[in-house]
Coordinates of C-alpha atoms and ligand atoms in Angstrom, one line a residue:
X9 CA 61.1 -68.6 -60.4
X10 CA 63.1 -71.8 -60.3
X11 CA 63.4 -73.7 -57.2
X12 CA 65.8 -72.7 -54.7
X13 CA 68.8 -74.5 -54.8
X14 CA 72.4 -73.8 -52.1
X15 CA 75.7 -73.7 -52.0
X16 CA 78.2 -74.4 -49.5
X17 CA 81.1 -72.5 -47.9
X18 CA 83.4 -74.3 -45.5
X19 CA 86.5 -72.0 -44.1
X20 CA 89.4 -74.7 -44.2
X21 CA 90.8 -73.2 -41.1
X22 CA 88.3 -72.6 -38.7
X23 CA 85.9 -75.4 -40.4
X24 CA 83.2 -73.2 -39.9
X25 CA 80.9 -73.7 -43.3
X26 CA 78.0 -72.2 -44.3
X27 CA 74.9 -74.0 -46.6
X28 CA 73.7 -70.7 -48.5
X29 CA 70.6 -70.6 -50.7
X30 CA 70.5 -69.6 -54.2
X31 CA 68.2 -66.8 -55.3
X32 CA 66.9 -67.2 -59.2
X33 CA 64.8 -64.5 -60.8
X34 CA 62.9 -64.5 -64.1
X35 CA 66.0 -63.5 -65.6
X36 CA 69.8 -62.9 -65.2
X37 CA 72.5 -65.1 -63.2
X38 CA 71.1 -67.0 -59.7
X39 CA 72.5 -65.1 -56.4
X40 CA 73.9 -66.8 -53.0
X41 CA 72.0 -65.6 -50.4
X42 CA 74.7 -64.1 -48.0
X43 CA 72.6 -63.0 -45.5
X44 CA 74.0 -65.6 -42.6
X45 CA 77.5 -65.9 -43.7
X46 CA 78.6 -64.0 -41.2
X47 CA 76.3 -65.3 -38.3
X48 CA 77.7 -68.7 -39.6
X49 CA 81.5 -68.1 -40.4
X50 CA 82.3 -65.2 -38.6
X51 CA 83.4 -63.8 -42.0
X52 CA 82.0 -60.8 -44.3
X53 CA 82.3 -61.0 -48.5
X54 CA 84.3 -58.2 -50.0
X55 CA 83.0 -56.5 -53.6
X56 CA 84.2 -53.2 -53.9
X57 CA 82.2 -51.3 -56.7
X58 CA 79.6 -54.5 -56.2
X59 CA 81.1 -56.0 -59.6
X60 CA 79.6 -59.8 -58.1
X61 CA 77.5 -58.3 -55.6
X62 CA 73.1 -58.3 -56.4
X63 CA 71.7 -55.2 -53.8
X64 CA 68.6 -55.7 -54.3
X65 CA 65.8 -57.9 -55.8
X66 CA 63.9 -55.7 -58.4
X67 CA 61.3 -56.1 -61.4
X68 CA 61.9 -52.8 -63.7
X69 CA 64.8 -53.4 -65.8
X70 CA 66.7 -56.5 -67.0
X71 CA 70.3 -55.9 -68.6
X72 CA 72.3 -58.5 -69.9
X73 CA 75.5 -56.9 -70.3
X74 CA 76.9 -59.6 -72.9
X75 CA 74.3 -59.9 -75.5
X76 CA 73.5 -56.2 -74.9
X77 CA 69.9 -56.7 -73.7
X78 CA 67.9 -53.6 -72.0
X79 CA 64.5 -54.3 -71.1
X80 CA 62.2 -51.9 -69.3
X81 CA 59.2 -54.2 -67.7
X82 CA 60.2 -56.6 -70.4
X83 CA 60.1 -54.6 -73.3
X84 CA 62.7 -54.2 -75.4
X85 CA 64.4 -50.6 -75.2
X86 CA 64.5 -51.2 -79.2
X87 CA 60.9 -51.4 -79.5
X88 CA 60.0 -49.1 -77.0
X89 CA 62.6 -46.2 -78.6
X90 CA 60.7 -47.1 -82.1
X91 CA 57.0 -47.4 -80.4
X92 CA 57.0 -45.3 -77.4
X93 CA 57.4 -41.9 -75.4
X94 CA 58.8 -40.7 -72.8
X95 CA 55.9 -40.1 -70.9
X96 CA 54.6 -43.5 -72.1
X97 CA 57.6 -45.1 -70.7
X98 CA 57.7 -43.6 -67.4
X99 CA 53.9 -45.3 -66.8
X100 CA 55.7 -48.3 -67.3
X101 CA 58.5 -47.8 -65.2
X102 CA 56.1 -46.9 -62.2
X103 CA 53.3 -48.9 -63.1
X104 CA 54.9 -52.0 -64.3
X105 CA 52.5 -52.2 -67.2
X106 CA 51.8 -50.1 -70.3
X107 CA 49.1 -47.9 -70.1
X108 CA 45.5 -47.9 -71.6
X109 CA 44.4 -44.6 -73.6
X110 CA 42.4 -43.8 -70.2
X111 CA 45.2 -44.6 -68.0
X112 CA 47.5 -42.9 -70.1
X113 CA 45.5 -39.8 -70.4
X114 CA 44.7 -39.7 -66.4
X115 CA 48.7 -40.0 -66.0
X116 CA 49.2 -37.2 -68.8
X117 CA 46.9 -34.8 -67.0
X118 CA 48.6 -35.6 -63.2
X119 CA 52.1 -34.9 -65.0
X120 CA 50.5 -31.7 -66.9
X121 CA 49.2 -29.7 -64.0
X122 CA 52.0 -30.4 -61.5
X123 CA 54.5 -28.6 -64.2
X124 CA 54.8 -25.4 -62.0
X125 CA 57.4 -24.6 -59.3
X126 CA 56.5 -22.5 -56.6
X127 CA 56.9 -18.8 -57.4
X128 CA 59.1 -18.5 -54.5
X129 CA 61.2 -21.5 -55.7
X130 CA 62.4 -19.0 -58.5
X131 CA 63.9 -17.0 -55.8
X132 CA 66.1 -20.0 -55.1
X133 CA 68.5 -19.4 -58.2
X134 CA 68.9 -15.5 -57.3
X135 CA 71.2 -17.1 -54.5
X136 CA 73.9 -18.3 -57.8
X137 CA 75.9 -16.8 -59.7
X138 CA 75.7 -17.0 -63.3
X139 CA 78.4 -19.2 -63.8
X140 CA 77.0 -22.1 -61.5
X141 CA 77.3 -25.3 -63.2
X142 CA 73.5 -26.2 -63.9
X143 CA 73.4 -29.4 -61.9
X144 CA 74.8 -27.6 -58.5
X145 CA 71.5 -25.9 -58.9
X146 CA 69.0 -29.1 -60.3
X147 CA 70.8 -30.6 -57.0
X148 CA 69.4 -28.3 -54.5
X149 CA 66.3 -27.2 -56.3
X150 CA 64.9 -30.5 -56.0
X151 CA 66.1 -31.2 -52.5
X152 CA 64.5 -27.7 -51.7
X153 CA 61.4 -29.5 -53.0
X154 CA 60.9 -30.5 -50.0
X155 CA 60.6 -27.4 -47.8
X156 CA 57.7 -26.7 -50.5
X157 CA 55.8 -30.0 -50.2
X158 CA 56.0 -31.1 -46.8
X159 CA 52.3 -31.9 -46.2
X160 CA 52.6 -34.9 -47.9
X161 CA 56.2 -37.0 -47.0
X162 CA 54.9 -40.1 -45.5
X163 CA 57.1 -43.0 -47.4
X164 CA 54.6 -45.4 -46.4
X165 CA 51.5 -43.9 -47.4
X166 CA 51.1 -45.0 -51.7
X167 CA 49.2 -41.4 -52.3
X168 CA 52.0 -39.9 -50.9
X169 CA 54.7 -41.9 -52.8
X170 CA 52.4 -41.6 -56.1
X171 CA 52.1 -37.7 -55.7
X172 CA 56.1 -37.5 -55.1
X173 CA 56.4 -39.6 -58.4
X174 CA 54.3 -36.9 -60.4
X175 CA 55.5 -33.9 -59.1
X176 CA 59.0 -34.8 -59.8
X177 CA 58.7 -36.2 -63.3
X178 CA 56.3 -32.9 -64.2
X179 CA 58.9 -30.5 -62.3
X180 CA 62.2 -31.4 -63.7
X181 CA 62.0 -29.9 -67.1
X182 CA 60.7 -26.6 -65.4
X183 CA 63.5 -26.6 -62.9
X184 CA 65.8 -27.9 -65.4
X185 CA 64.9 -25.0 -67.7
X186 CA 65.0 -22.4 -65.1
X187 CA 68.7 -23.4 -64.6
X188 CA 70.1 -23.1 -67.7
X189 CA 67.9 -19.7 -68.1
X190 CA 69.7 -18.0 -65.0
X191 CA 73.0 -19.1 -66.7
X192 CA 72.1 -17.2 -69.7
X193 CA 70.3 -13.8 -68.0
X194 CA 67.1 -15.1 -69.4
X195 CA 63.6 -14.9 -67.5
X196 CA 62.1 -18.3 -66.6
X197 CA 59.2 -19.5 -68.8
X198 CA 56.1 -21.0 -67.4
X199 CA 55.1 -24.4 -68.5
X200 CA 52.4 -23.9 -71.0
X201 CA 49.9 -27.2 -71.1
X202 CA 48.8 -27.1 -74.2
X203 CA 52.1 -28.8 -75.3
X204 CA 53.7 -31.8 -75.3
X205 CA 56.0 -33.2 -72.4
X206 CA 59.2 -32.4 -74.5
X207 CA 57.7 -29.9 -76.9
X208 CA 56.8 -27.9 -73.5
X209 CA 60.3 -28.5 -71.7
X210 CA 62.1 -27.0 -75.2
X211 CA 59.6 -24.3 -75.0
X212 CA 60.8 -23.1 -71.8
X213 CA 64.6 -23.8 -72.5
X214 CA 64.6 -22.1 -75.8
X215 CA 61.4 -19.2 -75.9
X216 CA 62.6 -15.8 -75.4
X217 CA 59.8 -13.0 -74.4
X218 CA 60.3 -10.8 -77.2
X219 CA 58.9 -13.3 -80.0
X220 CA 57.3 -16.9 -80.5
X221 CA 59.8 -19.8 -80.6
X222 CA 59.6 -21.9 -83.7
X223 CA 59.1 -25.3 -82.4
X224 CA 61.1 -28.2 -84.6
X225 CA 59.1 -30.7 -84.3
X226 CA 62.3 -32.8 -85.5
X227 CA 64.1 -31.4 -82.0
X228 CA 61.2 -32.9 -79.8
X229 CA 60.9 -36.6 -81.4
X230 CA 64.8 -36.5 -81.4
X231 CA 64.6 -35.5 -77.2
X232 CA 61.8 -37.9 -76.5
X233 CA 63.6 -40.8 -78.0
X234 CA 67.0 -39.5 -76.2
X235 CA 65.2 -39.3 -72.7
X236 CA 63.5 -43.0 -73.4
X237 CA 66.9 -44.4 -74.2
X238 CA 67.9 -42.5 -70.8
X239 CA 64.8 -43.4 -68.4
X240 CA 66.3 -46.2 -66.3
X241 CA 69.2 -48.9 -66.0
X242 CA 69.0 -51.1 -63.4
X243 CA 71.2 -50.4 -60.7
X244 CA 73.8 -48.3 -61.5
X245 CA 75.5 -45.5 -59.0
X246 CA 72.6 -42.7 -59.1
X247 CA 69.8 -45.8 -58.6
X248 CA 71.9 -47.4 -56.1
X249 CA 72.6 -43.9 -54.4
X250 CA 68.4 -43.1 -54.5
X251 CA 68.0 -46.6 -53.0
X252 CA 70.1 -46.4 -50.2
X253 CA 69.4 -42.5 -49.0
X254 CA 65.3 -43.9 -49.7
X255 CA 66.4 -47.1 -47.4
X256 CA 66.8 -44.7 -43.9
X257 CA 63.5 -43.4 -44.8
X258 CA 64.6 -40.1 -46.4
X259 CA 62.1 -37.9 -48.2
X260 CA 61.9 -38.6 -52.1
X261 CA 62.9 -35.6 -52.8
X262 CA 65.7 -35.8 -50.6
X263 CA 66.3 -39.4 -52.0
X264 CA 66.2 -38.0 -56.1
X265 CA 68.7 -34.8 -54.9
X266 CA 71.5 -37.8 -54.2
X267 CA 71.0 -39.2 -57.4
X268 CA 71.2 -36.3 -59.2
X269 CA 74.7 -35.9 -57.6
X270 CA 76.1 -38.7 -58.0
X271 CA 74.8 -38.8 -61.8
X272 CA 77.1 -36.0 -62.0
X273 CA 80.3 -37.8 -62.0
X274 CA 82.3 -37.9 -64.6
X275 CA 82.3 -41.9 -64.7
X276 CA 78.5 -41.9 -64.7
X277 CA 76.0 -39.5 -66.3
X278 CA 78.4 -36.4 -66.4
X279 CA 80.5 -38.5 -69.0
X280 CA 78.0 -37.2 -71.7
X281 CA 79.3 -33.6 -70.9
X282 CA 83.2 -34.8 -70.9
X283 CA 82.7 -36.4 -74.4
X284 CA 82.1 -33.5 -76.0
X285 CA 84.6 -31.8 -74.7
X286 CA 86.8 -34.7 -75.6
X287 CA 85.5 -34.4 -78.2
X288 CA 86.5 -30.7 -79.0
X289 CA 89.9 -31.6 -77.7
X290 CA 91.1 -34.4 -79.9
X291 CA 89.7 -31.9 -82.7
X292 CA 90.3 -33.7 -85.9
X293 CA 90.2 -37.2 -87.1
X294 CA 93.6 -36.9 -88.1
X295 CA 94.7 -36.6 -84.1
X296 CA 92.4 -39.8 -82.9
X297 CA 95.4 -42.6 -83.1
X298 CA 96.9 -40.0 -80.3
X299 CA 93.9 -40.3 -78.3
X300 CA 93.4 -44.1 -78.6
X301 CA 97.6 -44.5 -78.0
X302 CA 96.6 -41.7 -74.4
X303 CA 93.7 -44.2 -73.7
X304 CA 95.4 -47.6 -73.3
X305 CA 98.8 -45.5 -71.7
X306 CA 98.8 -46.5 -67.6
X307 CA 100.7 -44.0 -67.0
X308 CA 98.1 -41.0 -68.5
X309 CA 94.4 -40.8 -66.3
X310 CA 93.2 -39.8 -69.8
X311 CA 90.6 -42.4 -70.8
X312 CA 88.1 -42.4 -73.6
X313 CA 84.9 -41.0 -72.3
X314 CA 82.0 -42.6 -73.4
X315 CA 83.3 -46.0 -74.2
X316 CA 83.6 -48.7 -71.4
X317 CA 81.0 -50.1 -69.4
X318 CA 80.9 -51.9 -65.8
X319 CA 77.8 -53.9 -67.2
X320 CA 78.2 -54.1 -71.0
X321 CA 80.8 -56.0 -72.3
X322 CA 79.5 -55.9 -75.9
X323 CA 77.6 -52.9 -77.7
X324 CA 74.9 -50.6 -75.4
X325 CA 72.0 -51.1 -77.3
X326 CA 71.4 -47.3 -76.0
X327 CA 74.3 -46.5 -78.1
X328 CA 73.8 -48.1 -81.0
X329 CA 70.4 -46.7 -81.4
X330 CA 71.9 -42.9 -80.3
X331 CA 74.6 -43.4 -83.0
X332 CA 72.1 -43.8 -85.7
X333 CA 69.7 -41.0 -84.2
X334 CA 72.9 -38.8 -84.7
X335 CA 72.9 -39.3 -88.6
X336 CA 69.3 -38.6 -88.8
X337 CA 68.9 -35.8 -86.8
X338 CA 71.8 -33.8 -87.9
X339 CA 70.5 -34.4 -91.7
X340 CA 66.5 -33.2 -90.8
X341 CA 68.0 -30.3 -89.0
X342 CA 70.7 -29.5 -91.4
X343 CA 73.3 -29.0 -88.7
X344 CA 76.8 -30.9 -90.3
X345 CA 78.8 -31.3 -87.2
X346 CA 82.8 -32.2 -87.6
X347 CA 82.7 -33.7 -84.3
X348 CA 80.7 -36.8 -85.7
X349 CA 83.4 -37.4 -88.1
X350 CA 85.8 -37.5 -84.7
X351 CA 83.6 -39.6 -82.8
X352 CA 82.8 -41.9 -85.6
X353 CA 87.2 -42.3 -86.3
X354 CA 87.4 -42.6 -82.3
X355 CA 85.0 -45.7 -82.4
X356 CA 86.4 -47.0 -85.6
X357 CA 89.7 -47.0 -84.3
X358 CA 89.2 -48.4 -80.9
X359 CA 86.9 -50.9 -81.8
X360 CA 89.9 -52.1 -84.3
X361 CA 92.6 -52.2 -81.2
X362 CA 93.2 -54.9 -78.8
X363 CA 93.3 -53.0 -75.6
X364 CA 90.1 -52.4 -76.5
X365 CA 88.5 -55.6 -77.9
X366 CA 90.3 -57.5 -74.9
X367 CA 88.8 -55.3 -72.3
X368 CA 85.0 -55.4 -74.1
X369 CA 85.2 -51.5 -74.3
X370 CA 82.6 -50.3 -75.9
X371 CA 80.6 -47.0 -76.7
X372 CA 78.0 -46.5 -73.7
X373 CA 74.5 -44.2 -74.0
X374 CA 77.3 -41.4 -73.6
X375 CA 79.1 -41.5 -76.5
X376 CA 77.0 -40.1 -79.3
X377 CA 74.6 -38.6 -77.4
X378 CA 76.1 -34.8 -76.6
X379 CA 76.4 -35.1 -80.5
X380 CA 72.0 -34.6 -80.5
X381 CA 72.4 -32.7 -77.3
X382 CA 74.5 -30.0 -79.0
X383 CA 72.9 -29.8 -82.6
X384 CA 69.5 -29.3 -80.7
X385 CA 71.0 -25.8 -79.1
X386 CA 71.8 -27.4 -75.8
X387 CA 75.2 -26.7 -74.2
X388 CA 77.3 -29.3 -73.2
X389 CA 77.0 -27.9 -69.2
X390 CA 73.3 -29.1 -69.7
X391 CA 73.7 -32.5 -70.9
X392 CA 74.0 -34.1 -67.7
X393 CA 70.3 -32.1 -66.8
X394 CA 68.9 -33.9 -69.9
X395 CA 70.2 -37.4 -68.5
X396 CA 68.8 -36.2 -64.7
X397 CA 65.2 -35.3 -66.1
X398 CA 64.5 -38.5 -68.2
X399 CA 66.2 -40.5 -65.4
X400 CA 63.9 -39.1 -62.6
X401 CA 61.4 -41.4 -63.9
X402 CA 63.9 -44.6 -63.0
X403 CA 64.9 -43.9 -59.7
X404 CA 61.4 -42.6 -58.6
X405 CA 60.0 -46.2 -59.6
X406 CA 63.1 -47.7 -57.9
X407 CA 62.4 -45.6 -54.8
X408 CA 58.6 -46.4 -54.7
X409 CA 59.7 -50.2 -55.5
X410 CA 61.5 -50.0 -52.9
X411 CA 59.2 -48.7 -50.4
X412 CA 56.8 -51.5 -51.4
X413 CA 58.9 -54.3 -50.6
X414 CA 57.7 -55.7 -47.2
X415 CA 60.7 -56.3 -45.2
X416 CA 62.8 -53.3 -46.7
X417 CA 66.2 -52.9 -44.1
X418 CA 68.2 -49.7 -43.8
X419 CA 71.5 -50.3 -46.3
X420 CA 74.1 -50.9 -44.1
X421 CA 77.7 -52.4 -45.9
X422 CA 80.3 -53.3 -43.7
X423 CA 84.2 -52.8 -44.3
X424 CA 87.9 -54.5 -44.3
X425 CA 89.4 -52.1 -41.9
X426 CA 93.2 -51.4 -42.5
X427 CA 93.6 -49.0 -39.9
X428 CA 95.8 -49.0 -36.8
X429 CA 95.7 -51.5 -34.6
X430 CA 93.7 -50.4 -30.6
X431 CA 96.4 -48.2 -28.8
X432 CA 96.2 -45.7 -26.2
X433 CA 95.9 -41.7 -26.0
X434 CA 99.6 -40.5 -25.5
X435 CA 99.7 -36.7 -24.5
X436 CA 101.4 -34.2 -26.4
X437 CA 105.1 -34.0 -25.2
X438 CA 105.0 -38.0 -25.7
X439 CA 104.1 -38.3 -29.2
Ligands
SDX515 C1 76.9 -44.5 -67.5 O1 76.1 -48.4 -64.5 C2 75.3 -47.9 -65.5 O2 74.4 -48.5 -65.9 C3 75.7 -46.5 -65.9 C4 74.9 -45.9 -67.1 C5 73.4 -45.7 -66.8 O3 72.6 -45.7 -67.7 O4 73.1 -45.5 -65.6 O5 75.0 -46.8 -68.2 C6 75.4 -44.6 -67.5 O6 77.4 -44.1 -66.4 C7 77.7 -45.0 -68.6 C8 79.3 -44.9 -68.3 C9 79.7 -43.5 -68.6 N1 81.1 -43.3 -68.2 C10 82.1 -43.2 -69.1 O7 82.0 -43.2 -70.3 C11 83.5 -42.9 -68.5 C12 84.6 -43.7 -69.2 N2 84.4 -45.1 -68.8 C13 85.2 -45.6 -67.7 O8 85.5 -44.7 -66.7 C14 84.7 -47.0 -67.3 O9 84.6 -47.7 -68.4 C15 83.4 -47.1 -66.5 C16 83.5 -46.2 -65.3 C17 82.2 -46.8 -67.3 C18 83.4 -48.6 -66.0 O10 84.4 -48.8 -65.1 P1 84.8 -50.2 -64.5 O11 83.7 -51.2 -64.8 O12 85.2 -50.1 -63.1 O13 85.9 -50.7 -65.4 P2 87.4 -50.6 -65.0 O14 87.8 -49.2 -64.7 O15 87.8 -51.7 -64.1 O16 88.1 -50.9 -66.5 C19 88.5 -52.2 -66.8 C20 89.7 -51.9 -67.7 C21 90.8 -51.1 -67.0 O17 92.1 -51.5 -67.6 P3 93.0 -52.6 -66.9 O18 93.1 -52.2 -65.4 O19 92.2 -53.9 -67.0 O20 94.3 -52.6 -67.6 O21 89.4 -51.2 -68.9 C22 90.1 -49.9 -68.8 C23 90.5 -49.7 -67.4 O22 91.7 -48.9 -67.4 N3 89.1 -48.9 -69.2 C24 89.3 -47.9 -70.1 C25 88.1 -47.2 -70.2 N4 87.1 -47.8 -69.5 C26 87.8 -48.8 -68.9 N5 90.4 -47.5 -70.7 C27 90.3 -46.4 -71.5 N6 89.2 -45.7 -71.7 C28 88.1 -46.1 -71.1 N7 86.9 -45.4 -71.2

């Protein structure tokens, strides 16, 4: 850490100033401390969508949105998407450091025998109907994991916190899986441990009672690597929205429900979902100038999904690696998808056009990834589950982080208010 240096701000009118310290990490732009600006200049700062604003100090991933840098603890995501799993990866979110074989097998086993919802949990999705968007139901069945595991909810007690992390990463895929099988009439399948993290969650997506599922082994590296890619970046909406619910104290459970909705946005993790079906819309390569001229038009709310980011203003490394995941996937599974071709024009053409290139859009981990999604049998309603399960293991690290901190305060932002001035009650035949 460098030393602390400050900076001052004087208001020219009321000559109040303020000497604020600087606040350097290992990595990334210093911050002004603004915690006494307003004790000192009777004055608040105003960020809407925190574009300049740092929430929190934090130690599990590093993004530097120009040269397109992702680390997780450190590591590369490039060498952890080549090196790593899933599993692997969401040690080193919690843990800070990659694992030993021990360490790594004791983890393995926790997440392996805490696969298993309550049986009366399956009751939960009797109360849908078939036509319920999957992540309405992810939503409340992991806020309802609370009314099952309430013996253990103290935030401050590291058991407690640790045993939240597990059973959440271990239950998402079997929740996950349970959703989309009420969608399609299908009975839910138990976890079976004698597979894989991903092998397992495909297992119970895809097995059907009435004979053995052939398990692609293509299909599983191809949803490890996409969950990796998907585990945790810094503090985006769905982090920042498990921070703050976790900062009154809220259950984790609780705390991971929020995220899960507001992942489900259209500008955040539901974009993956919208590409596709942008995707589907625009159709042909030949009718992509149309969509690029619908893009940059002020007047149309149609925007490119999948390209733009508020942190990247050069490639997502995420997306880069996705893009050539989509070539090799599609070729070991023999699925030849014409949407490629459209996303491939789409990103060939905007790339080429100024709006774009002035505005540093570029394609995010949503672009290409519903392109996998789909060719791996997943529907597009599910893609924003996919992002929710490998993203669990972010903002469960994040929440624990956070619960570490010493010192942690309740998040509290203020306002500019632009409401009517005070004035008085005026009864009915006066107003
Ligand atoms: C994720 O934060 C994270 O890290 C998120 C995420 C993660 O891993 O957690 O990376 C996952 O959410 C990726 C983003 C997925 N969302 C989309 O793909 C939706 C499409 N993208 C946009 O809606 C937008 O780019 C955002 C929401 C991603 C970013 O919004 P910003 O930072 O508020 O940018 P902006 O809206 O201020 O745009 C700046 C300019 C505007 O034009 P001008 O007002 O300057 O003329 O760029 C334009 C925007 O109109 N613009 C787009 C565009 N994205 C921005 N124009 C057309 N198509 C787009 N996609």
């Amino acid at each position: 850490m460098s030393d602390p240096k400050t900076v001052k701000l004087v208001d020219e009118s009321s000559h109040r100033g303020s000497e604020l310290p600087l606040v350097s990490g290992t990595l990334g732009p210093a911050c002004i401390d603004i915690g006494t600006l307003y004790k000192d200049t009777g004055h608040f700062t105003y960020d809407p969508g925190y574009g300049s604003t740092a929430s929190t100090k934090s130690a599990i991933t590093y993004i530097d949105g120009d040269q397109g840098v992702l680390l997780y603890r450190g590591y590369p995501i490039e060498q952890l998407a080549e090196k790593s799993s899933f599993l692997e990866v969401a040690y080193l979110l919690l843990n800070g450091e990659l694992p030993k074989q021990d360490e790594f097998s004791a983890f393995e086993h926790d997440i392996t025998h805490h696969t298993m919802m309550h049986e009366a949990q399956k009751n939960f999705f009797q109360g849908f109907h078939h036509d319920a968007h999957p992540m309405a139901m992810l939503a409340a069945a992991v806020a309802s994991l609370s009314a099952f595991y309430h013996e253990n909810l103290d935030v401050d007690d590291p058991a407690d916190r640790k045993m939240a992390a597990i059973r959440l990463i271990a239950k998402m895929p079997t929740i996950a899986a349970a959703c989309y099988r009420y969608t399609i009439g299908w009975p839910v399948r138990y976890p079976r441990n004698n597979l894989d993290y991903v092998t397992r969650f495909l297992h119970m997506m895809f097995e059907v009672p009435s004979e053995p599922l052939q398990m692609n082994p293509v299909a599983a590296k191809a949803l490890d690597l996409l969950f990796i890619l998907h585990a945790d970046h810094e503090q985006n909406a769905s982090t920042s929205t498990v921070r703050l619910v976790g900062s009154t104290g809220a259950n984790p459970y609780a705390s991971i429900a929020a995220g899960i909705t507001a992942l489900w946005g259209p500008a955040h993790g539901g974009a993956n979902e919208a590409v596709l079906k942008q995707l589907e819309e625009i159709g042909t390569p030949d009718n992509v100038e149309k969509a690029v001229l619908r893009a940059k038009d002020k007047n149309d709310s149609f925007r490119l999904m999948g390209f733009g980011h508020r942190v990247y203003k050069n490639f997502d490394p995420r997306a880069k690696i996705i893009r050539e995941m989509c070539h090799k996937v599609l070729d070991e599974l023999g699925v030849n998808d014409p949407l490629l071709d459209v996303a491939m024009k789409l990103e060939e053409a905007a790339l080429k056009d100024d709006y774009f290139v002035e505005r540093k859009l570029y394609p995010n981990v949503d672009f290409y990834s519903g392109i996998i999604y789909k060719a791996l049998g997943i529907p597009a309603e599910m893609f924003t589950v996919m992002f929710a399960i490998a993203r669990t293991a972010g903002w469960i690290a994040h929440w624990i982080e956070q619960h570490e901190t010493p010192g942690s305060r309740i998040g509290r932002p203020r306002q500019v208010y632009t409401g009517a001035d005070v004035r008085d009650y005026l009864p009915t035949g006066k107003r």
